[in-house]
Amino acid sequence: TIGDDHKKLMYAHDPTFFKKSLLCGSEKYFDIANFHIYFYDSFFSIRNKEFYKKCYFKRIDKIKKENPMREIWITEVGISRRFVKVNQKEIAQIYHDLYRYCRPRKIPLFLWTLIDPSGEYEFYNPETEFGFLDKNLKKNKIYDHFSKLF
């Protein structure tokens, strides 16, 4: 990732960076590869729940295919509640389905984020609405929806 996502609406990243680093011999320096599997629709979207699941599953399969001998972790994934069509109940279901997809594949999965950040992001930055809890530690609706799935 390039840039400061705290103050910008969107930041730049190079989706080919990992492949390029492998071509330079970086694989001898790590044993686990971690990925953030966001895509544009994680921040702004009029897509439905099935679209997200399809895209996430496709990304995971592609990563596994390109790295068959390496353990992979998904260390960050999430959907902003702010500028997307899916509601909090649907986002909770997407997270649950993503967990169920990763578990039999032995892929650790970390959601971004437990608590909505406060103060460090501009008001219109979609990063302000990913959390299960708000900045005052009150439950967002997604918390209850997600809890009921387990």
Backbone as a printed PyTorch tensor [residue, N CA C, xyz], in Angstrom:
tensor([[[  0.8430,  -1.1750,   0.0000],
         [  0.0000,   0.0000,   0.0000],
         [  0.8870,   1.2360,   0.0000]],

        [[  0.4760,   2.2000,  -0.7500],
         [  1.2190,   3.4510,  -0.8370],
         [  0.2840,   4.5660,  -0.3920]],

        [[  0.7480,   5.4220,   0.4840],
         [ -0.0580,   6.5720,   0.8690],
         [ -0.5720,   6.4640,   2.2830]],

        [[ -1.2800,   7.4870,   2.6960],
         [ -1.8180,   7.5880,   4.0390],
         [ -3.3270,   7.4700,   3.9500]],

        [[ -3.8690,   6.3150,   4.3440],
         [ -5.3100,   6.1270,   4.2230],
         [ -6.0890,   6.8130,   5.3320]],

        [[ -5.4130,   7.4540,   6.2840],
         [ -6.1240,   8.1690,   7.3310],
         [ -6.7460,   9.4550,   6.8110]],

        [[ -6.0660,  10.1310,   5.9220],
         [ -6.5210,  11.4490,   5.4960],
         [ -7.1050,  11.4670,   4.0870]],

        [[ -7.0000,  10.3840,   3.3800],
         [ -7.4630,  10.3590,   1.9890],
         [ -8.7240,   9.5090,   1.8960]],

        [[ -9.5260,   9.8220,   0.9070],
         [-10.7190,   9.0320,   0.6530],
         [-10.3230,   7.6500,   0.1610]],

        [[ -9.3460,   7.5840,  -0.7100],
         [ -8.8090,   6.3130,  -1.2180],
         [ -7.3020,   6.4680,  -1.3260]],

        [[ -6.5870,   5.3860,  -1.2210],
         [ -5.1410,   5.4240,  -1.3540],
         [ -4.7230,   4.4550,  -2.4460]],

        [[ -3.5030,   4.5960,  -2.9010],
         [ -3.0160,   3.7850,  -4.0170],
         [ -2.3090,   2.5390,  -3.5130]],

        [[ -2.3770,   1.4780,  -4.2960],
         [ -1.5860,   0.2900,  -4.0100],
         [ -1.2700,  -0.4110,  -5.3250]],

        [[ -0.2510,  -1.2360,  -5.2800],
         [  0.1790,  -1.9640,  -6.4680],
         [ -0.2310,  -3.4240,  -6.3020]],

        [[ -1.2830,  -3.8680,  -6.9940],
         [ -1.7490,  -5.2510,  -6.8280],
         [ -0.7630,  -6.3010,  -7.3370]],

        [[  0.2710,  -5.8830,  -8.0360],
         [  1.2610,  -6.8420,  -8.5420],
         [  2.5190,  -6.8880,  -7.6680]],

        [[  2.5300,  -6.1320,  -6.5800],
         [  3.7160,  -6.0340,  -5.7380],
         [  4.2070,  -7.3950,  -5.2540]],

        [[  3.2920,  -8.2360,  -4.7560],
         [  3.6940,  -9.5280,  -4.2130],
         [  4.3600, -10.3910,  -5.2890]],

        [[  3.7300, -10.4550,  -6.4520],
         [  4.3220, -11.2350,  -7.5550],
         [  5.6960, -10.6990,  -7.9260]],

        [[  5.8080,  -9.4020,  -8.0150],
         [  7.0920,  -8.7840,  -8.3610],
         [  8.1530,  -9.0900,  -7.3020]],

        [[  7.7440,  -9.0670,  -6.0400],
         [  8.7190,  -9.3470,  -4.9840],
         [  9.1880, -10.8020,  -5.0400]],

        [[  8.3010, -11.7220,  -5.4010],
         [  8.6970, -13.1250,  -5.5450],
         [  9.7020, -13.2930,  -6.6820]],

        [[  9.4830, -12.5500,  -7.7580],
         [ 10.4190, -12.6160,  -8.8880],
         [ 11.8150, -12.1210,  -8.4960]],

        [[ 11.8710, -11.2850,  -7.4810],
         [ 13.1610, -10.7680,  -6.9980],
         [ 13.7740, -11.6550,  -5.9160]],

        [[ 13.1430, -12.7880,  -5.6140],
         [ 13.7030, -13.7160,  -4.6460],
         [ 13.2600, -13.5200,  -3.2050]],

        [[ 12.1910, -12.7840,  -2.9850],
         [ 11.7720, -12.5010,  -1.6110],
         [ 11.2890, -13.7260,  -0.8480]],

        [[ 10.8980, -14.7860,  -1.5580],
         [ 10.3230, -15.9520,  -0.8760],
         [ 11.2630, -16.6150,   0.1150]],

        [[ 12.5360, -16.3980,  -0.0120],
         [ 13.4730, -17.0150,   0.9350],
         [ 13.5060, -16.2800,   2.2790]],

        [[ 12.7890, -15.1700,   2.3820],
         [ 12.8010, -14.3740,   3.6000],
         [ 11.5240, -14.4790,   4.4420]],

        [[ 10.5470, -15.2780,   4.0190],
         [  9.3240, -15.4260,   4.8140],
         [  8.7170, -16.8100,   4.6070]],

        [[  7.9340, -17.2400,   5.5850],
         [  7.2890, -18.5440,   5.4770],
         [  5.7710, -18.4550,   5.4400]],

        [[  5.2230, -17.3140,   5.7870],
         [  3.7810, -17.0850,   5.7300],
         [  3.5470, -15.8140,   4.9340]],

        [[  2.5920, -15.8700,   4.0200],
         [  2.2230, -14.6790,   3.2480],
         [  0.8680, -14.1900,   3.7460]],

        [[  0.7800, -12.9170,   4.1010],
         [ -0.5170, -12.3920,   4.5290],
         [ -1.0580, -11.4450,   3.4780]],

        [[ -2.3690, -11.4260,   3.3630],
         [ -3.0400, -10.6400,   2.3390],
         [ -4.2050,  -9.8660,   2.9330]],

        [[ -4.4400,  -8.7050,   2.3730],
         [ -5.6510,  -7.9280,   2.6290],
         [ -6.4650,  -8.0690,   1.3560]],

        [[ -7.6330,  -8.6820,   1.4520],
         [ -8.3690,  -9.0050,   0.2250],
         [ -9.4820,  -8.0080,  -0.0870]],

        [[ -9.2540,  -6.7650,   0.2590],
         [-10.2130,  -5.7200,  -0.0990],
         [-10.2590,  -5.5470,  -1.6140]],

        [[-11.3280,  -4.9570,  -2.0710],
         [-11.4290,  -4.4790,  -3.4360],
         [-12.3000,  -3.2260,  -3.3870]],

        [[-12.3960,  -2.5200,  -4.4720],
         [-13.0890,  -1.2280,  -4.4880],
         [-14.4630,  -1.3070,  -3.8190]],

        [[-15.1880,  -2.3890,  -4.0820],
         [-16.5460,  -2.5250,  -3.5560],
         [-16.5870,  -2.7440,  -2.0400]],

        [[-15.4560,  -2.9000,  -1.4030],
         [-15.4110,  -2.9680,   0.0620],
         [-15.6670,  -1.5890,   0.6710]],

        [[-15.5320,  -0.5570,  -0.1500],
         [-15.6460,   0.8240,   0.3210],
         [-16.8400,   1.5690,  -0.2640]],

        [[-17.1040,   1.3770,  -1.5480],
         [-18.1930,   2.0600,  -2.2630],
         [-18.8530,   1.0330,  -3.1710]],

        [[-20.1580,   0.8200,  -3.0260],
         [-20.7470,  -0.2040,  -3.8790],
         [-22.2670,  -0.1960,  -3.8690]],

        [[-22.8130,  -0.6450,  -4.9870],
         [-24.2500,  -0.9160,  -5.0740],
         [-24.4610,  -2.4140,  -5.3380]],

        [[-23.4420,  -3.2080,  -5.0510],
         [-23.4910,  -4.6560,  -5.2900],
         [-24.2520,  -5.3800,  -4.1740]],

        [[-24.6520,  -6.6240,  -4.4950],
         [-25.3760,  -7.4250,  -3.5140],
         [-24.4500,  -8.3900,  -2.7780]],

        [[-25.0100,  -9.0730,  -1.8030],
         [-24.2600,  -9.9910,  -0.9380],
         [-23.5560, -11.0800,  -1.7350]],

        [[-24.2070, -11.6410,  -2.7200],
         [-23.6140, -12.7340,  -3.5030],
         [-22.3860, -12.2620,  -4.2780]],

        [[-22.4050, -11.0350,  -4.7480],
         [-21.2510, -10.4710,  -5.4540],
         [-20.0170, -10.4900,  -4.5580]],

        [[-20.1890, -10.0320,  -3.3110],
         [-19.0530,  -9.9870,  -2.3840],
         [-18.4890, -11.3770,  -2.1410]],

        [[-19.3670, -12.3230,  -1.8490],
         [-18.8930, -13.6830,  -1.5700],
         [-18.1400, -14.2450,  -2.7720]],

        [[-18.6900, -14.0660,  -3.9500],
         [-18.0420, -14.5670,  -5.1660],
         [-16.6480, -13.9500,  -5.3310]],

        [[-16.5580, -12.6370,  -5.1420],
         [-15.2620, -11.9550,  -5.3010],
         [-14.2620, -12.3940,  -4.2470]],

        [[-14.6860, -12.4720,  -2.9970],
         [-13.7700, -12.8970,  -1.9380],
         [-13.2860, -14.3260,  -2.1650]],

        [[-14.2000, -15.2280,  -2.4840],
         [-13.8190, -16.6290,  -2.7010],
         [-12.8720, -16.7510,  -3.8940]],

        [[-13.1520, -15.9900,  -4.9300],
         [-12.2920, -16.0110,  -6.1220],
         [-10.8810, -15.5100,  -5.7860]],

        [[-10.7910, -14.4500,  -4.9920],
         [ -9.4820, -13.9170,  -4.5890],
         [ -8.7080, -14.9320,  -3.7560]],

        [[ -9.3980, -15.5730,  -2.8370],
         [ -8.7380, -16.5770,  -1.9860],
         [ -8.2290, -17.7280,  -2.8400]],

        [[ -9.0540, -18.2180,  -3.7390],
         [ -8.6470, -19.3320,  -4.6020],
         [ -7.4480, -18.9490,  -5.4710]],

        [[ -7.4530, -17.7230,  -5.9660],
         [ -6.3390, -17.2600,  -6.8000],
         [ -5.0460, -17.1880,  -5.9820]],

        [[ -5.1380, -16.6650,  -4.7850],
         [ -3.9550, -16.5620,  -3.9170],
         [ -3.4070, -17.9510,  -3.6020]],

        [[ -4.3100, -18.8720,  -3.2600],
         [ -3.8690, -20.2480,  -2.9500],
         [ -3.2390, -20.9120,  -4.1690]],

        [[ -3.8310, -20.7030,  -5.3280],
         [ -3.3080, -21.3080,  -6.5590],
         [ -1.9180, -20.7680,  -6.8810]],

        [[ -1.7290, -19.4740,  -6.6860],
         [ -0.4440, -18.8500,  -6.9930],
         [  0.6100, -19.1300,  -5.9310]],

        [[  0.2070, -19.6130,  -4.7640],
         [  1.1260, -19.8720,  -3.6540],
         [  0.8360, -21.2330,  -3.0280]],

        [[  0.8940, -22.3010,  -3.8110],
         [  0.4620, -23.6120,  -3.2950],
         [  1.3290, -24.1600,  -2.1610]],

        [[  2.5640, -23.7790,  -2.0920],
         [  3.4670, -24.3230,  -1.0760],
         [  3.6050, -23.3960,   0.1400]],

        [[  2.9710, -22.2700,   0.1080],
         [  3.1390, -21.2820,   1.1650],
         [  1.8560, -21.1820,   1.9930]],

        [[  2.0300, -21.0760,   3.3160],
         [  0.8850, -20.8250,   4.1850],
         [  0.4370, -19.3830,   3.9650]],

        [[ -0.8610, -19.1850,   3.8070],
         [ -1.3700, -17.8230,   3.6330],
         [ -2.3220, -17.4830,   4.7780]],

        [[ -2.3240, -16.2200,   5.1130],
         [ -3.2310, -15.6800,   6.1060],
         [ -3.9340, -14.4820,   5.4740]],

        [[ -5.1970, -14.3230,   5.7790],
         [ -5.9130, -13.1110,   5.3900],
         [ -5.9660, -12.2640,   6.6490]],

        [[ -5.1010, -11.2710,   6.6940],
         [ -4.9300, -10.5030,   7.9240],
         [ -5.7920,  -9.2450,   7.9800]],

        [[ -6.5180,  -8.9960,   6.9230],
         [ -7.4370,  -7.8680,   6.9550],
         [ -8.4600,  -8.0180,   5.8500]],

        [[ -9.7180,  -7.9130,   6.2360],
         [-10.8190,  -7.8900,   5.2800],
         [-11.9870,  -7.1890,   5.9590]],

        [[-12.7920,  -6.5320,   5.1850],
         [-13.9560,  -5.8650,   5.7530],
         [-14.7460,  -5.1440,   4.6900]],

        [[-15.9370,  -4.7200,   5.0870],
         [-16.8160,  -3.9490,   4.2110],
         [-17.2880,  -2.7490,   5.0160]],

        [[-17.0580,  -1.5750,   4.4930],
         [-17.5190,  -0.3650,   5.1620],
         [-19.0430,  -0.3280,   5.1260]],

        [[-19.6530,   0.0450,   6.2350],
         [-21.1180,   0.1690,   6.2710],
         [-21.5890,   1.4760,   5.6440]],

        [[-20.6800,   2.3680,   5.3810],
         [-21.0480,   3.7290,   5.0340],
         [-21.5860,   3.9280,   3.6160]],

        [[-20.8770,   3.4620,   2.6170],
         [-21.2420,   3.7610,   1.2270],
         [-21.5110,   2.5050,   0.4150]],

        [[-22.1460,   1.5060,   1.0230],
         [-22.4450,   0.2680,   0.3020],
         [-23.9400,  -0.0250,   0.3900]],

        [[-24.4120,  -0.8050,  -0.5630],
         [-25.8360,  -1.1550,  -0.6250],
         [-26.2010,  -2.2370,   0.3950]],

        [[-25.2860,  -3.1900,   0.6290],
         [-25.5970,  -4.2730,   1.5670],
         [-25.7700,  -3.7070,   2.9700]],

        [[-26.7080,  -4.2890,   3.7070],
         [-26.9560,  -3.8070,   5.0700],
         [-26.0890,  -4.5740,   6.0760]],

        [[-26.1850,  -4.1920,   7.3350],
         [-25.3160,  -4.7840,   8.3510],
         [-25.5740,  -6.2770,   8.5400]],

        [[-26.8080,  -6.7020,   8.4040],
         [-27.1200,  -8.1270,   8.5100],
         [-26.4640,  -8.8990,   7.3680]],

        [[-26.4950,  -8.3300,   6.1750],
         [-25.8690,  -8.9810,   5.0150],
         [-24.3400,  -8.9940,   5.1430]],

        [[-23.7740,  -7.9190,   5.6530],
         [-22.3200,  -7.8900,   5.8580],
         [-21.9290,  -8.9700,   6.8680]],

        [[-22.6850,  -9.1020,   7.9330],
         [-22.4120, -10.1470,   8.9270],
         [-22.4570, -11.5260,   8.2680]],

        [[-23.4280, -11.7460,   7.3970],
         [-23.5430, -13.0370,   6.7130],
         [-22.3520, -13.2590,   5.7740]],

        [[-21.9130, -12.2180,   5.1060],
         [-20.7350, -12.3240,   4.2270],
         [-19.5190, -12.7280,   5.0570]],

        [[-19.3150, -12.0830,   6.2060],
         [-18.1860, -12.4190,   7.0800],
         [-18.2710, -13.8770,   7.5390]],

        [[-19.4540, -14.2920,   7.9180],
         [-19.6450, -15.6700,   8.3750],
         [-19.3410, -16.6570,   7.2510]],

        [[-19.8380, -16.3830,   6.0620],
         [-19.5880, -17.2680,   4.9190],
         [-18.1060, -17.2800,   4.5470]],

        [[-17.4750, -16.1460,   4.6760],
         [-16.0430, -16.0560,   4.4000],
         [-15.2550, -16.8960,   5.4170]],

        [[-15.6340, -16.8060,   6.6680],
         [-15.0050, -17.6300,   7.7070],
         [-15.1900, -19.1210,   7.3870]],

        [[-16.4040, -19.4980,   7.0330],
         [-16.6830, -20.9180,   6.7230],
         [-15.9380, -21.3800,   5.4720]],

        [[-15.6380, -20.4760,   4.5710],
         [-14.8710, -20.8000,   3.3710],
         [-13.3920, -20.9990,   3.7100]],

        [[-12.8830, -20.1520,   4.5880],
         [-11.4600, -20.1960,   4.9440],
         [-11.1150, -21.3360,   5.9010]],

        [[-11.9880, -21.6280,   6.8010],
         [-11.6690, -22.6090,   7.8650],
         [-11.2400, -23.9730,   7.3270]],

        [[-11.9850, -24.6290,   6.4310],
         [-11.5290, -25.9480,   5.9520],
         [-10.2520, -25.8640,   5.1120]],

        [[ -9.9290, -24.6890,   4.6210],
         [ -8.7150, -24.4840,   3.8360],
         [ -7.5250, -24.1120,   4.7220]],

        [[ -7.7850, -24.0760,   6.0380],
         [ -6.7620, -23.7440,   7.0320],
         [ -6.1320, -22.3700,   6.7800]],

        [[ -7.0010, -21.4120,   6.4680],
         [ -6.5640, -20.0340,   6.2210],
         [ -7.0770, -19.1610,   7.3670]],

        [[ -6.1810, -18.6500,   8.2260],
         [ -6.6260, -17.7280,   9.2740],
         [ -7.2340, -16.4680,   8.6460]],

        [[ -8.2600, -15.9420,   9.2920],
         [ -9.0050, -14.7940,   8.7700],
         [ -9.1840, -13.7650,   9.8770]],

        [[ -8.8060, -12.5200,   9.6000],
         [ -8.9390, -11.4270,  10.5520],
         [ -9.8180, -10.3410,   9.9240]],

        [[-10.8380,  -9.9220,  10.6640],
         [-11.7280,  -8.8630,  10.1780],
         [-11.1880,  -7.4990,  10.5840]],

        [[-11.4230,  -6.5110,   9.7220],
         [-11.0880,  -5.1270,  10.0320],
         [-12.4020,  -4.4120,  10.2540]],

        [[-12.6900,  -4.0270,  11.3510],
         [-11.9950,  -3.8510,  12.5940],
         [-13.0030,  -4.0650,  13.7040]],

        [[-12.5540,  -4.2760,  14.9110],
         [-13.4730,  -4.4560,  16.0250],
         [-14.1760,  -3.1430,  16.3800]],

        [[-13.4060,  -2.0690,  16.4510],
         [-13.9470,  -0.7740,  16.8900],
         [-13.7930,   0.2580,  15.7810]],

        [[-14.8680,   1.0000,  15.5160],
         [-14.7850,   2.0940,  14.5470],
         [-13.7540,   3.1050,  15.0410]],

        [[-12.8070,   3.4820,  14.1920],
         [-11.7990,   4.4610,  14.6210],
         [-12.4210,   5.8450,  14.8320]],

        [[-11.7940,   6.6100,  15.6830],
         [-12.2800,   7.9730,  15.9040],
         [-11.1210,   8.9470,  15.8310]],

        [[-11.3400,  10.0600,  15.1680],
         [-10.3530,  11.1240,  15.1550],
         [ -9.2220,  10.9730,  14.1660]],

        [[ -8.8070,   9.7710,  13.8720],
         [ -7.6430,   9.6100,  13.0010],
         [ -7.9990,   9.6250,  11.5180]],

        [[ -9.2770,   9.5170,  11.1880],
         [ -9.7210,   9.5200,   9.7930],
         [-10.6110,  10.7250,   9.5300]],

        [[-10.5760,  11.1930,   8.3000],
         [-11.4950,  12.2510,   7.8950],
         [-12.9250,  11.7200,   7.9570]],

        [[-13.8980,  12.6040,   8.1480],
         [-15.2950,  12.2110,   8.3210],
         [-15.8160,  11.3450,   7.1730]],

        [[-15.4940,  11.6940,   5.9380],
         [-16.0420,  10.9700,   4.7880],
         [-15.2370,   9.7280,   4.3980]],

        [[-14.1890,   9.4220,   5.1120],
         [-13.3950,   8.2400,   4.8130],
         [-14.2120,   7.0020,   5.2060]],

        [[-14.3970,   6.0460,   4.2790],
         [-15.1880,   4.8610,   4.6020],
         [-14.5690,   3.9910,   5.6950]],

        [[-13.2970,   4.2020,   6.0130],
         [-12.6360,   3.4410,   7.0750],
         [-13.2860,   3.6820,   8.4410]],

        [[-14.0890,   4.7390,   8.5610],
         [-14.6940,   5.0630,   9.8510],
         [-15.8600,   4.1490,  10.2100]],

        [[-16.2950,   3.2880,   9.2860],
         [-17.4720,   2.4610,   9.5780],
         [-17.2710,   1.0110,   9.1820]],

        [[-16.2860,   0.3700,   9.7920],
         [-16.0370,  -1.0520,   9.6110],
         [-16.3300,  -1.8410,  10.8840]],

        [[-16.3880,  -1.1900,  12.0200],
         [-16.3550,  -1.8680,  13.3080],
         [-17.6290,  -2.5500,  13.7600]],

        [[-17.4340,  -3.5150,  14.6490],
         [-18.5410,  -4.1580,  15.3330],
         [-19.0210,  -3.2840,  16.4870]],

        [[-18.1120,  -2.4240,  16.9780],
         [-18.4330,  -1.4750,  18.0390],
         [-18.1560,  -0.0640,  17.5390]],

        [[-18.9310,   0.9060,  18.0300],
         [-18.6420,   2.2820,  17.6350],
         [-17.4970,   2.8310,  18.4880]],

        [[-17.1250,   4.0560,  18.2450],
         [-15.9670,   4.6320,  18.9450],
         [-16.1880,   4.7570,  20.4550]],

        [[-17.4520,   4.7020,  20.9080],
         [-17.7700,   4.7400,  22.3380],
         [-17.9810,   3.3390,  22.9130]],

        [[-17.6210,   2.3190,  22.1320],
         [-17.7190,   0.9060,  22.4920],
         [-19.1560,   0.3980,  22.6100]],

        [[-20.0960,   1.1210,  21.9910],
         [-21.4730,   0.6340,  21.8910],
         [-21.5650,  -0.3000,  20.6900]],

        [[-22.3560,  -1.3520,  20.8160],
         [-22.5170,  -2.3160,  19.7340],
         [-23.1800,  -1.6620,  18.5210]],

        [[-22.6000,  -1.8760,  17.3460],
         [-23.2850,  -1.5580,  16.1030],
         [-24.2130,  -2.7300,  15.7940]],

        [[-25.1880,  -2.5330,  14.9310],
         [-26.1410,  -3.5960,  14.5970],
         [-25.4230,  -4.8500,  14.1020]],

        [[-24.3340,  -4.6750,  13.3900],
         [-23.6100,  -5.8200,  12.8300],
         [-23.1320,  -6.7690,  13.9290]],

        [[-22.8370,  -6.2480,  15.1080],
         [-22.3680,  -7.0750,  16.2190],
         [-23.3970,  -8.1650,  16.5430]],

        [[-24.6410,  -7.7590,  16.7270],
         [-25.6930,  -8.7240,  17.0670],
         [-25.9550,  -9.6890,  15.9210]],

        [[-25.9790,  -9.1660,  14.6970],
         [-26.2190, -10.0410,  13.5420],
         [-25.1250, -11.1010,  13.4370]],

        [[-23.8990, -10.6820,  13.6060],
         [-22.7680, -11.6130,  13.4900],
         [-22.7780, -12.6400,  14.6290]],

        [[-23.0470, -12.1790,  15.8310],
         [-23.0660, -13.0570,  17.0110],
         [-24.0870, -14.1840,  16.8570]],

        [[-25.2290, -13.8840,  16.2670],
         [-26.2850, -14.8830,  16.1080],
         [-25.9070, -15.9950,  15.1250]],

        [[-24.9010, -15.7620,  14.2910],
         [-24.5160, -16.7510,  13.2960],
         [-23.6080, -17.8370,  13.8670]],

        [[-23.1350, -17.6470,  15.0990],
         [-22.2350, -18.6370,  15.7060],
         [-22.8650, -19.3040,  16.9080]]])
